[in-house]
Backbone as numpy.savetxt, mean C-alpha at the origin, in Angstrom:
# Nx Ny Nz CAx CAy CAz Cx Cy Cz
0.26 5.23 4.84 -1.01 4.93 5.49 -0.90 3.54 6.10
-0.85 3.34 7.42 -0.92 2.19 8.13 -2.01 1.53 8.18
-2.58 0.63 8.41 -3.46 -0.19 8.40 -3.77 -0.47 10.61
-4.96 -0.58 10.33 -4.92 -0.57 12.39 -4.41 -2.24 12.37
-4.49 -2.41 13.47 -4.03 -4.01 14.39 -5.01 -4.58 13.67
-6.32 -4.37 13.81 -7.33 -5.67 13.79 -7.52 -5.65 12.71
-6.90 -4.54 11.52 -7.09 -5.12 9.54 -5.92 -6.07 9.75
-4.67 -5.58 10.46 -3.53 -6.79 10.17 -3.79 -8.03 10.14
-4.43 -8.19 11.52 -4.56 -9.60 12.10 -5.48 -9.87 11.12
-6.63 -9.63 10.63 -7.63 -9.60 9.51 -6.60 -10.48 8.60
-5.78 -9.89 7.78 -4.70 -10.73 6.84 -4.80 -12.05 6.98
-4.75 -12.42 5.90 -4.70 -13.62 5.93 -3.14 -13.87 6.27
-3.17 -14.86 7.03 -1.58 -15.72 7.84 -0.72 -15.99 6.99
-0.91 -16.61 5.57 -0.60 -17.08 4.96 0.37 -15.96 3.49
-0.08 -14.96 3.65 0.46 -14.29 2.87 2.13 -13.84 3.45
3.09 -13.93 2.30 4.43 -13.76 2.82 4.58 -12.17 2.99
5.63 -11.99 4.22 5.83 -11.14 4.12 6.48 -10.50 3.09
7.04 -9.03 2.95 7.54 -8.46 1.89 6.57 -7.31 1.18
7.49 -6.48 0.11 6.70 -5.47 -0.76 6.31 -6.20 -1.65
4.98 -5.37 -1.64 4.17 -5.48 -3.16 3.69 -4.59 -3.87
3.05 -4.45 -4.87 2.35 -3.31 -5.82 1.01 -3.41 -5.87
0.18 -2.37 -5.83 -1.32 -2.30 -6.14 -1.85 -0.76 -6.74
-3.11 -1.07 -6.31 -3.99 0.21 -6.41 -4.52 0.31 -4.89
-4.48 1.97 -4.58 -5.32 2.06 -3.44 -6.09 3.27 -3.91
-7.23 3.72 -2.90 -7.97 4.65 -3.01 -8.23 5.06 -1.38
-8.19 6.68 -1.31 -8.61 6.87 0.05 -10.42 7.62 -0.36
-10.91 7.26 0.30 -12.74 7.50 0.51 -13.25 6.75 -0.99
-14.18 8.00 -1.73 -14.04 7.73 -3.42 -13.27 8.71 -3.71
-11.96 8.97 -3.59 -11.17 9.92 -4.57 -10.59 8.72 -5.72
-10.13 9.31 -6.15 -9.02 8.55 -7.08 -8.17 7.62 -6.98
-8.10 6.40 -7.82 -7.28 5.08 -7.76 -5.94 5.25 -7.84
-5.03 4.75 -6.88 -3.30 5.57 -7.48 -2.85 4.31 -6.84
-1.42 4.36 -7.50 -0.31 3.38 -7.89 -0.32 3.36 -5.76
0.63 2.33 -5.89 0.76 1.94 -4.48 1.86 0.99 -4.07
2.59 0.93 -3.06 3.55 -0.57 -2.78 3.30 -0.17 -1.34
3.20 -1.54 -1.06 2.61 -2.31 0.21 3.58 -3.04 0.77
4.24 -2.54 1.92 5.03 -3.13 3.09 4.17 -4.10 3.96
4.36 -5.57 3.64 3.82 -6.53 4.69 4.65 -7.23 5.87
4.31 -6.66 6.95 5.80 -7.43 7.85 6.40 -6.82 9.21
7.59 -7.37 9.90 7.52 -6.44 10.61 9.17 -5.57 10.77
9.13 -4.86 9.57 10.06 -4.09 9.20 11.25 -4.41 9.88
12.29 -4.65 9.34 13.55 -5.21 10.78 14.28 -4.45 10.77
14.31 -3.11 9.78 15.62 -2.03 10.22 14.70 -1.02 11.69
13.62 -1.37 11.68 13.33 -0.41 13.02 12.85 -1.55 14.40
13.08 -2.40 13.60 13.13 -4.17 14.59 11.51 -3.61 15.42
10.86 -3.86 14.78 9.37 -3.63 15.33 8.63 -5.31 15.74
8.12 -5.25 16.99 7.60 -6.32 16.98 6.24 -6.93 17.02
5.36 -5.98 16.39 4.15 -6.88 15.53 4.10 -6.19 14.10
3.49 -7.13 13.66 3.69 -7.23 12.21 2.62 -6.06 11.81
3.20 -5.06 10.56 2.58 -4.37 10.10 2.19 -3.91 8.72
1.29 -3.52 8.54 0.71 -3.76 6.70 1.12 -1.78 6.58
1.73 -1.43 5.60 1.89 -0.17 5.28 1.70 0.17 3.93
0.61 0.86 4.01 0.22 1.71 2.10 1.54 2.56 1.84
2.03 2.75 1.09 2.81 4.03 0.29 2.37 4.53 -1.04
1.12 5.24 -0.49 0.81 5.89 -1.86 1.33 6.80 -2.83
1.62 6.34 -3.78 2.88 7.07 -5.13 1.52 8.17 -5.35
1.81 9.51 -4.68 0.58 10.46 -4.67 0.97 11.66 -3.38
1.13 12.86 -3.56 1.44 13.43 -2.63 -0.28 14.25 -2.54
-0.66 13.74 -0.71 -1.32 14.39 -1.11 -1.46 16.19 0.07
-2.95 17.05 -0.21 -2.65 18.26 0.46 -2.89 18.33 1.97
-3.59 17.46 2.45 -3.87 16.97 3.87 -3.46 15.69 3.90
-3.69 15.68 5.53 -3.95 13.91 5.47 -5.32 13.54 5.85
-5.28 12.25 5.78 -6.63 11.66 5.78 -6.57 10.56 6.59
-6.90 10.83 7.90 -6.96 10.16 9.34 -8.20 10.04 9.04
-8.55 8.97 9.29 -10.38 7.92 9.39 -10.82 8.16 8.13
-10.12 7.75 7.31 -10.68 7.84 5.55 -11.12 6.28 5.86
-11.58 6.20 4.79 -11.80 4.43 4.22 -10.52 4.11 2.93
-9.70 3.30 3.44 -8.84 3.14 2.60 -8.81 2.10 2.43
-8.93 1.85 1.01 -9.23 0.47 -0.11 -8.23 0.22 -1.02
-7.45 -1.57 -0.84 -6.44 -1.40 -1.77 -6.47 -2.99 -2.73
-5.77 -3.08 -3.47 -6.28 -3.86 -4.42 -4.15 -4.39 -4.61
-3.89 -5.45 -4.36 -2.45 -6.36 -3.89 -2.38 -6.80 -5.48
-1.56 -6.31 -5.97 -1.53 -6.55 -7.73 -0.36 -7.99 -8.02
0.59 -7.36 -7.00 1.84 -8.39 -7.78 3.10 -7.86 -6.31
4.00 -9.36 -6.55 5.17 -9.14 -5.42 6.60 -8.67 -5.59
6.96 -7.89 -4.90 8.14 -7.31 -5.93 8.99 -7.90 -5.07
9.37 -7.98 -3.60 10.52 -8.42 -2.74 10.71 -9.27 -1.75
11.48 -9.68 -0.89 11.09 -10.12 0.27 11.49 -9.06 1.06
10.94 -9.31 2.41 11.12 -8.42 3.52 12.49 -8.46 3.81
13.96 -7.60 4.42 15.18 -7.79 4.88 15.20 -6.20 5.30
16.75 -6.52 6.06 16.94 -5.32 6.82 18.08 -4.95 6.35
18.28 -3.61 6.55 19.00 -2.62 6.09 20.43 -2.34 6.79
21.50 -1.70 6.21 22.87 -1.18 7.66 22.78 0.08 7.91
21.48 0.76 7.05 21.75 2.19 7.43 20.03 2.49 6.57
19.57 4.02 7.21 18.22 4.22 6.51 18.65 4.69 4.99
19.74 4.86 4.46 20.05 5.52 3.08 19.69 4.06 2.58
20.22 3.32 2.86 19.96 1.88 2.36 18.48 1.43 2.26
18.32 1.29 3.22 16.47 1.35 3.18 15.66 2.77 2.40
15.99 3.58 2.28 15.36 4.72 1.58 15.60 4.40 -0.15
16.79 4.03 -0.55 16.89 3.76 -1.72 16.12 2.95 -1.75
16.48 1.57 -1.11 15.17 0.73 -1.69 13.57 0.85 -2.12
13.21 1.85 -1.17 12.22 2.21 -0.59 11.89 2.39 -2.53
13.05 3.70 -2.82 12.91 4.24 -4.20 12.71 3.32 -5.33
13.46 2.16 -5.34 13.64 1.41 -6.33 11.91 0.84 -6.47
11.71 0.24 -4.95 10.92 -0.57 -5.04 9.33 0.57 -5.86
8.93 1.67 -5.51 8.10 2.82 -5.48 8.73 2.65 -7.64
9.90 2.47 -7.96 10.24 2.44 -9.35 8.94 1.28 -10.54
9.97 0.27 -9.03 8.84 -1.13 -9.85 7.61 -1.17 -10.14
7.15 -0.66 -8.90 5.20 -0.65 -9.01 4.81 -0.03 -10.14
5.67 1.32 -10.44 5.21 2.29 -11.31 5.46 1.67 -13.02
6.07 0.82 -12.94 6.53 -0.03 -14.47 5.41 -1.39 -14.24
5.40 -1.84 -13.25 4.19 -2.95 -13.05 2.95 -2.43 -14.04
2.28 -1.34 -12.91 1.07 -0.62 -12.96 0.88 -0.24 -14.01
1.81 0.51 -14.80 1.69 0.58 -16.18 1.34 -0.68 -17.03
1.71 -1.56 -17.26 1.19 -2.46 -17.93 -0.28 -2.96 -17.95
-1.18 -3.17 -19.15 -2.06 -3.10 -19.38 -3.31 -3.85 -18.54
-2.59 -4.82 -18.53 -3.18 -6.20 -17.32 -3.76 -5.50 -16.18
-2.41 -4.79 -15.50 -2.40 -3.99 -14.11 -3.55 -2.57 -14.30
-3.37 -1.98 -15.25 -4.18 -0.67 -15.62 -5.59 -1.03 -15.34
-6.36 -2.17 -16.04 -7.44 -2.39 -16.05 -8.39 -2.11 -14.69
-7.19 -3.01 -13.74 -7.94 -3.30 -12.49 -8.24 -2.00 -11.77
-7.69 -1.03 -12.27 -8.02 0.19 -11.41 -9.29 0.77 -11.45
-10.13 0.31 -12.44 -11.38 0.72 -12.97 -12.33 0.26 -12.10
-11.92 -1.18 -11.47 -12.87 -2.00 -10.65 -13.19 -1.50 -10.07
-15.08 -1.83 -9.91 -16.16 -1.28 -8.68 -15.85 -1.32 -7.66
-14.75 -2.33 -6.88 -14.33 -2.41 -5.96 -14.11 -0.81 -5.16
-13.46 -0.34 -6.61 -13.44 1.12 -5.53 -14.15 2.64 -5.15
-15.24 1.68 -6.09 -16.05 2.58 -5.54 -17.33 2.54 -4.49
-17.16 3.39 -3.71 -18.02 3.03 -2.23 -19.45 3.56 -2.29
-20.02 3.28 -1.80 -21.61 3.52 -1.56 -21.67 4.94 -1.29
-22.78 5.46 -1.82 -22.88 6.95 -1.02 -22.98 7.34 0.43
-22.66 7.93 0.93 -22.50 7.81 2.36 -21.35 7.22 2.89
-20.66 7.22 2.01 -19.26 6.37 2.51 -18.18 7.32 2.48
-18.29 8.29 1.88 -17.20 9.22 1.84 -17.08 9.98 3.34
-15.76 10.22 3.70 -14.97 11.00 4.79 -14.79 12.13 4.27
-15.10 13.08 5.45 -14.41 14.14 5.47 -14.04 15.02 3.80
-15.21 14.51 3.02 -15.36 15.26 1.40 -14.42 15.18 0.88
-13.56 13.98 0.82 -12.85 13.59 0.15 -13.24 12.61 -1.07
């Protein structure tokens, strides 16, 4: 789940690029594990910077114009580039490993509970 231009620029400047771990939620469904690509990916040498959800969650549709809410727990990497996508795909794996050993820990568990994610009535998309 990408984030549009004007949440990027939204970002604060100051945050480094690189993966991280959280919680996201799409509409009010359910809180799920997450790692967050901040940056502008250099194995596909992209040139504006982009924020990317990877929700550890397969889900049965997608959810184009959801409200997607995420919660930046902890930093697992810096941003670098790859010699091949097997290289970047493993990582991809490892990193999708970490969050899931993060998130588990009790500290991390808590925050998923937060009101934060839950939205006002009338806020839900598409009955999700």
């Amino acid at each position: 789940a990408n984030f549009s231009e004007e949440v990027v620029e939204s970002f604060p400047s100051d945050i480094p690029t690189g993966i991280y771990y959280g919680w996201a939620c799409v509409g009010n469904g359910d809180v799920l594990k997450m790692v967050l690509s901040i940056g502008w990916n250099p194995f596909y040498k992209n040139i504006k910077k982009s924020v990317e959800t990877h929700i550890i969650h397969t889900f049965k549709e997608d959810f184009y114009g959801e409200i997607l809410s995420i919660v930046i727990i902890g930093y697992i990497r810096p941003e670098k580039n790859f010699d091949s996508l097997e290289a970047l795909i493993s990582a991809i794996q490892e990193d999708i490993e970490e969050a899931k050993r993060q998130l588990d820990l009790p500290e991390h568990l808590k925050l998923k509970e937060d009101n934060f994610f839950h939205l006002p009535e009338g806020k839900i998309a598409n009955n999700h």
